[in-house]
Coordinates of C-alpha atoms in Angstrom, one line a residue:
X18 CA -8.9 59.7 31.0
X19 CA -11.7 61.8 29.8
X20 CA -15.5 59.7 29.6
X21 CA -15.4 59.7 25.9
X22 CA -12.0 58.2 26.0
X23 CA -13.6 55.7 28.5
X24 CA -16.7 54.8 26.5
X25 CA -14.5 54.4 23.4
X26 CA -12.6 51.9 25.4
X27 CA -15.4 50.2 26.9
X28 CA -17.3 49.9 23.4
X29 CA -14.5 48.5 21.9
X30 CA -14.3 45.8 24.6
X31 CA -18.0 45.0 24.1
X32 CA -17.1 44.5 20.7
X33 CA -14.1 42.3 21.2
X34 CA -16.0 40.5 23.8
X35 CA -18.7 40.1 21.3
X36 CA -16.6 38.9 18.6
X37 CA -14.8 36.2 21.3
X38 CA -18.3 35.3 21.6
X39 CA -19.3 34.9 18.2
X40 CA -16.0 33.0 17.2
X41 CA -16.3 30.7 20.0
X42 CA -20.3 29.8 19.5
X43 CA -18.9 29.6 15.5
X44 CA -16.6 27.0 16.3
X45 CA -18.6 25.0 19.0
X46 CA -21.0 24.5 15.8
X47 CA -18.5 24.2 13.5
X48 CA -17.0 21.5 15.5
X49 CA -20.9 19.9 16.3
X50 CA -21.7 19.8 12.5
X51 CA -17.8 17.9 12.1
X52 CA -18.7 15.4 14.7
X53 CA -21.8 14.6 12.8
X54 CA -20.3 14.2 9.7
X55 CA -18.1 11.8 11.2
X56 CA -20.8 10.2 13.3
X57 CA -23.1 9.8 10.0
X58 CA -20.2 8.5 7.8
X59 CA -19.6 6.2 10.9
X60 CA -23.0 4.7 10.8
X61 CA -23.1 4.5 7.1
X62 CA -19.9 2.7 6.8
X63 CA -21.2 0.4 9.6
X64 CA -24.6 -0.1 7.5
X65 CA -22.7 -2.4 5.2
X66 CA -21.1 -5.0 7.5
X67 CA -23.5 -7.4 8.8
X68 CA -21.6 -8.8 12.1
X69 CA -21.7 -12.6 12.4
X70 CA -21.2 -14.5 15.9
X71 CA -20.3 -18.5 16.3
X72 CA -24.6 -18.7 17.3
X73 CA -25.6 -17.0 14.6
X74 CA -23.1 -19.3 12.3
X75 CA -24.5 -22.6 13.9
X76 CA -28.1 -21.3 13.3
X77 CA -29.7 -24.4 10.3
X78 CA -30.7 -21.5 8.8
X79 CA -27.8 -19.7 8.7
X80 CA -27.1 -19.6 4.6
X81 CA -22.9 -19.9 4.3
X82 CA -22.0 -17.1 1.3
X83 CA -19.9 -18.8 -1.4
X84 CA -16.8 -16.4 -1.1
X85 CA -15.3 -16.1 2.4
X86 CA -12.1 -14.3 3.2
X87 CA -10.2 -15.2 6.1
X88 CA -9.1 -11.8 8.0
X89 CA -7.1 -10.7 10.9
X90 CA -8.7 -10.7 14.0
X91 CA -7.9 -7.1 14.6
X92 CA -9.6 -6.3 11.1
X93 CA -12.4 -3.6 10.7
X94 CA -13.1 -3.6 15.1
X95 CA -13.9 -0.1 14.3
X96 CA -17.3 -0.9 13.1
X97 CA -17.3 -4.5 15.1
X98 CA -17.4 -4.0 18.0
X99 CA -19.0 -7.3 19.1
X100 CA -16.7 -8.9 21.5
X101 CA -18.0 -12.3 19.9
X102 CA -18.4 -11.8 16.6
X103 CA -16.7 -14.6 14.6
X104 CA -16.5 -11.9 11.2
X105 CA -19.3 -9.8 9.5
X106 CA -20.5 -10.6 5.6
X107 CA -20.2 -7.5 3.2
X108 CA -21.9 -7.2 0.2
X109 CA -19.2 -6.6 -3.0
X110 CA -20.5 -6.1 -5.8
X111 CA -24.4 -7.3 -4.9
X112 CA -22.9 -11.0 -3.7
X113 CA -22.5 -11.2 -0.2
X114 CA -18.8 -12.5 0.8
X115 CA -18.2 -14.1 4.7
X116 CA -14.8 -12.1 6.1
X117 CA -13.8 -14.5 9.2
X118 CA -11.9 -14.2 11.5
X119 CA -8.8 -16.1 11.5
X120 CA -9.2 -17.6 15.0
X121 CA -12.1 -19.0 14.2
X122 CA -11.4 -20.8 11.3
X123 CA -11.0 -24.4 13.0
X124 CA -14.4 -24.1 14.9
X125 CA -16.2 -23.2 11.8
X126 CA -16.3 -26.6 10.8
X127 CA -15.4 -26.0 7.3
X128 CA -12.4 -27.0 4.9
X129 CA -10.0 -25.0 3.0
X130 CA -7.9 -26.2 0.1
X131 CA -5.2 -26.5 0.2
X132 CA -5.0 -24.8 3.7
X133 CA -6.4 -22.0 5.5
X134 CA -4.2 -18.2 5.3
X135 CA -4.9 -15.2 6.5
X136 CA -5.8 -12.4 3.6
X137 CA -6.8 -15.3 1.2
X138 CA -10.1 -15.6 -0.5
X139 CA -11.6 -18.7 -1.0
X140 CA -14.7 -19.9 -2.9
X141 CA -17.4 -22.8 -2.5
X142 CA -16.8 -26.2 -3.9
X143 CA -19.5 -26.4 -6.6
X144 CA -20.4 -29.8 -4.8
X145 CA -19.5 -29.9 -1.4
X146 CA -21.1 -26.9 0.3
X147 CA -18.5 -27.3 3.4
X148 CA -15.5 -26.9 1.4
X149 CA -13.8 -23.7 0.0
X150 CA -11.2 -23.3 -2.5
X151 CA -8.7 -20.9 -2.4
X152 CA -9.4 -18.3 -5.6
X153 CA -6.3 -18.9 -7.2
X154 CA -6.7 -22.3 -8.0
X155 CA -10.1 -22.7 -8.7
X156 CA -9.9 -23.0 -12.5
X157 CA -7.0 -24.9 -12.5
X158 CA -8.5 -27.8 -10.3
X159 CA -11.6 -27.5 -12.1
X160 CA -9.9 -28.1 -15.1
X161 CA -8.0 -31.2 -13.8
X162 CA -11.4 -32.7 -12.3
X163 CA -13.2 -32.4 -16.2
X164 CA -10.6 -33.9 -17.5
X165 CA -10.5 -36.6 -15.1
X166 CA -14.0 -37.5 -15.3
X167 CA -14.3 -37.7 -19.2
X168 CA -11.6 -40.3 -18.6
X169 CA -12.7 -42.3 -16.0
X170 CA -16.0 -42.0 -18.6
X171 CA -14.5 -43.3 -21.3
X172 CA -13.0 -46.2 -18.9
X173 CA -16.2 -47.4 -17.5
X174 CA -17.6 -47.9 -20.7
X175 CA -14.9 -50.1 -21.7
X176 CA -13.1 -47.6 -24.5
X177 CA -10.2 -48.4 -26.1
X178 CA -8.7 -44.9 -26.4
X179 CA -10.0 -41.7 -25.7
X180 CA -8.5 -38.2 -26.5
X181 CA -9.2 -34.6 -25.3
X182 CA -8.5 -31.5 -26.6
X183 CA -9.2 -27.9 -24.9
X184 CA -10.0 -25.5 -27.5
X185 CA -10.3 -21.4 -26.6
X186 CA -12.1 -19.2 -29.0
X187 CA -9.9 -16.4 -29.9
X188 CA -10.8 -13.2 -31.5
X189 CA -8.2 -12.7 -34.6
X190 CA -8.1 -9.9 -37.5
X191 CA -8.3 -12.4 -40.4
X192 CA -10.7 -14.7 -39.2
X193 CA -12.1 -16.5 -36.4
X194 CA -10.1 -19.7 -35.3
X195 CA -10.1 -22.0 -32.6
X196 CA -6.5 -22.1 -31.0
X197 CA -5.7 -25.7 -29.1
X198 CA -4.6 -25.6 -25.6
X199 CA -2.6 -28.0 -24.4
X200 CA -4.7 -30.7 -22.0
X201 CA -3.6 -31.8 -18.4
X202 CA -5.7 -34.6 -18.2
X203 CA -3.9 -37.8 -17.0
X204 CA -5.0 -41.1 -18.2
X205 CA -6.2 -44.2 -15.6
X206 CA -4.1 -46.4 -17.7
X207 CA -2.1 -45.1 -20.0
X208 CA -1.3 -41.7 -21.3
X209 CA 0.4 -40.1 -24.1
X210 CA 0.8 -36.8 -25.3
X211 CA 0.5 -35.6 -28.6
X212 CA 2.4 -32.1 -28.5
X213 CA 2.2 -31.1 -32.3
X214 CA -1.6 -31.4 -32.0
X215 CA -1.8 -30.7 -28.2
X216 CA -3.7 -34.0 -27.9
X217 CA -3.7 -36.0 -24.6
X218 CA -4.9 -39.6 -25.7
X219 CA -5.4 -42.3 -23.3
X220 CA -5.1 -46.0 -24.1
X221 CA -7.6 -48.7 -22.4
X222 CA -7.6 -52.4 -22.8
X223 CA -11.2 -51.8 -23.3
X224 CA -14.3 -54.5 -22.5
X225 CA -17.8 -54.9 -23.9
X226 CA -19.1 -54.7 -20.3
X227 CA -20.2 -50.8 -19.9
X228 CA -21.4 -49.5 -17.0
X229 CA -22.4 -46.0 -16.3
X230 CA -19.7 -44.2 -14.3
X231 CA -20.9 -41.1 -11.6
X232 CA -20.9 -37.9 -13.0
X233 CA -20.5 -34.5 -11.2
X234 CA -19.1 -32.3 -14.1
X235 CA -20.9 -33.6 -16.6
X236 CA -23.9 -34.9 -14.9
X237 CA -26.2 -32.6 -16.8
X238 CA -25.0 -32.4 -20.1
X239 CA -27.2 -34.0 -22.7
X240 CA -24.2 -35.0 -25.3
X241 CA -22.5 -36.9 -22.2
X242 CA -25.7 -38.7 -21.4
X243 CA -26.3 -39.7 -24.6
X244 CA -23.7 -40.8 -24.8
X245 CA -23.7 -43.0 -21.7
X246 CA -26.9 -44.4 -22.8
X247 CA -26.2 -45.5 -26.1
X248 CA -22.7 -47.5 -24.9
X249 CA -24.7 -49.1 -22.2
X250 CA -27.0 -50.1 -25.2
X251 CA -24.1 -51.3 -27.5
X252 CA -25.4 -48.5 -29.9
X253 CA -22.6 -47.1 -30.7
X254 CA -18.2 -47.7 -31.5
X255 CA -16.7 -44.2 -32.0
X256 CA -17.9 -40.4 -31.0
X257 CA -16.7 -37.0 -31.2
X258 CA -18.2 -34.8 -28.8
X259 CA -17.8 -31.1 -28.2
X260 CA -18.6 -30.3 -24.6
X261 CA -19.5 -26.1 -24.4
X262 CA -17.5 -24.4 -21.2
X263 CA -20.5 -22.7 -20.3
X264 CA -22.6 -26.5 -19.6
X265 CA -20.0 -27.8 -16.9
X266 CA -18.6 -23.7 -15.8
X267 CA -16.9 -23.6 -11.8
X268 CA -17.4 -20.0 -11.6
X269 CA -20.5 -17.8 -12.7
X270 CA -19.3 -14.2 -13.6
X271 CA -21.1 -12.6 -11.1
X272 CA -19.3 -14.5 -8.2
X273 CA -15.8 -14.1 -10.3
X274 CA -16.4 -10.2 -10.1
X275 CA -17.1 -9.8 -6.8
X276 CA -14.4 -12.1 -5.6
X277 CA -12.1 -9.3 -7.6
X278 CA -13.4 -7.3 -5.6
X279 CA -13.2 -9.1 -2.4
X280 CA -9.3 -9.1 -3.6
X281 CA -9.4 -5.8 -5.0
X282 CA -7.6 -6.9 -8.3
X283 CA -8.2 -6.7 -12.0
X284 CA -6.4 -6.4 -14.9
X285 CA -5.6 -9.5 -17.1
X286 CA -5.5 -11.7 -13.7
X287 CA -8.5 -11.3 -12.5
X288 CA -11.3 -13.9 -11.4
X289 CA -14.0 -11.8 -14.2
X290 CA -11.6 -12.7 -17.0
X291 CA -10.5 -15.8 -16.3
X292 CA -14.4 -17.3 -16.1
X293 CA -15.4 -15.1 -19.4
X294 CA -12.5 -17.2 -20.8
X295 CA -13.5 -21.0 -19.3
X296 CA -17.2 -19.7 -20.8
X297 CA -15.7 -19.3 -24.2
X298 CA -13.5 -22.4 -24.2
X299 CA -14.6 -25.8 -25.4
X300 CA -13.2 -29.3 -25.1
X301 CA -13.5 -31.8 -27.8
X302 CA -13.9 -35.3 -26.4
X303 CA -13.4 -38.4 -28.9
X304 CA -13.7 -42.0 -27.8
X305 CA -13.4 -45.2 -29.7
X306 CA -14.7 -48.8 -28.4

């Protein structure tokens, strides 16, 4: 082999050495700028869990969130890594929601109704802060409780009869009309059901002796009160009142939203609709002494 022949050779090794170089030092940074990525998309994700131990729950100034979902203990240890932490709030849709930890359930001190599952969402009792209703009945046991207070109402005061209907405003091409749903309220005494009308009259043996019954539903709405008032004064012997959804509501729309997306539903099931409809709805309460 001549010395051209040889520096030939021996330039294109430099180059090829070069180029092994420059491929290598290309992929070390390509592979530096990945792991950042992945490090910053780590840390962001992380951002939004805010971990939770048993102290920090016990804490009197530790504020409970009004959603909590009950997880699997292995859920989301990627980003908490705590070895104590009892769950971590998260933030869906601007409301903060409390994901626990199944084992903890029992030492949390709180009460879920009916019981306690894994992967179910439950929300604060609008008047017990320790107790949590499971989402999917919510509306439904609200519903039962409204309808059970008007009637103990209309019992205290010594009615005779009172009836409720539950009306839900209903959007129609012709014109707007109120379309009765059928009531499940059960009477103290006696009950009857009116199905052509969708009625559900109770029957009292009534007494001139009112007293004003405890109110939770209806505690601050001013028809019921008046009400209340002017039977305790012997003012009065027969009322129709219509009692607006949005005075005595179990769910703001807010909290219904971001429990859909606690859930990650929507559609015609979902939490947002179902409290746009209890706002719309009305119940038409009459009572005769």
């Amino acid at each position: 082999m001549d010395k051209n022949q040889e520096k030939t050779k021996q330039s294109f090794s430099n180059v090829w050495k070069k180029m092994g170089d420059f491929g290598k030092k290309a992929a070390e940074e390509t592979k530096k700028i990945v792991d950042q990525t992945k490090e910053n998309i780590h840390e962001k994700k992380a951002k939004k869990y805010t971990v939770v131990t048993l102290s920090d729950f016990e804490k009197e100034d530790f504020k409970i969130p009004s959603i909590i979902k009950i997880e699997d203990d292995s859920a989301n240890r990627e980003f908490i890594e705590d070895a104590e932490a009892m769950g971590w709030i998260e933030l869906h849709k601007e409301v903060p929601a409390f994901h626990i930890y199944s084992s903890f359930v029992e030492k949390c001190g709180l009460v879920f109704i009916p019981v306690p599952q894994r992967d179910n969402v439950y929300c604060q009792d609008n008047f017990n802060s320790k107790k949590y209703i499971n989402s999917n009945q919510v509306f439904g046991k609200a519903t039962e409780e409204k309808l059970a207070e008007l009637n103990n109402i209309a019992y205290c005061l010594g009615a005779k009869s009172c009836s409720v209907e539950i009306f839900q405003a209903e959007k129609q091409t012709d014109s707007n009309k109120m379309q009765v749903m059928k009531s499940t309220e059960t009477g103290s005494q006696k009950s009857v059901a009116n199905k052509k009308s969708g009625k559900r009259i109770s029957y009292f043996e009534g007494h001139d002796e009112p007293k004003a019954p405890q109110l939770k539903w209806f505690a601050y709405d001013e028809n019921v009160k008046n009400l209340i008032e002017m039977r305790c004064n012997k003012a009065i012997k027969s009322t129709v009142l219509e009692l607006n959804g949005s005075s005595c509501a179990s769910m703001s729309r807010s909290i219904a939203c971001a429990v859909d997306d606690v859930l990650g539903i929507g559609g015609k099931v979902s939490m947002e609709k179902q409290a746009t409809k209890e706002l719309n709805d009305s119940l038409l309460f009459e009572i005769e002494f």
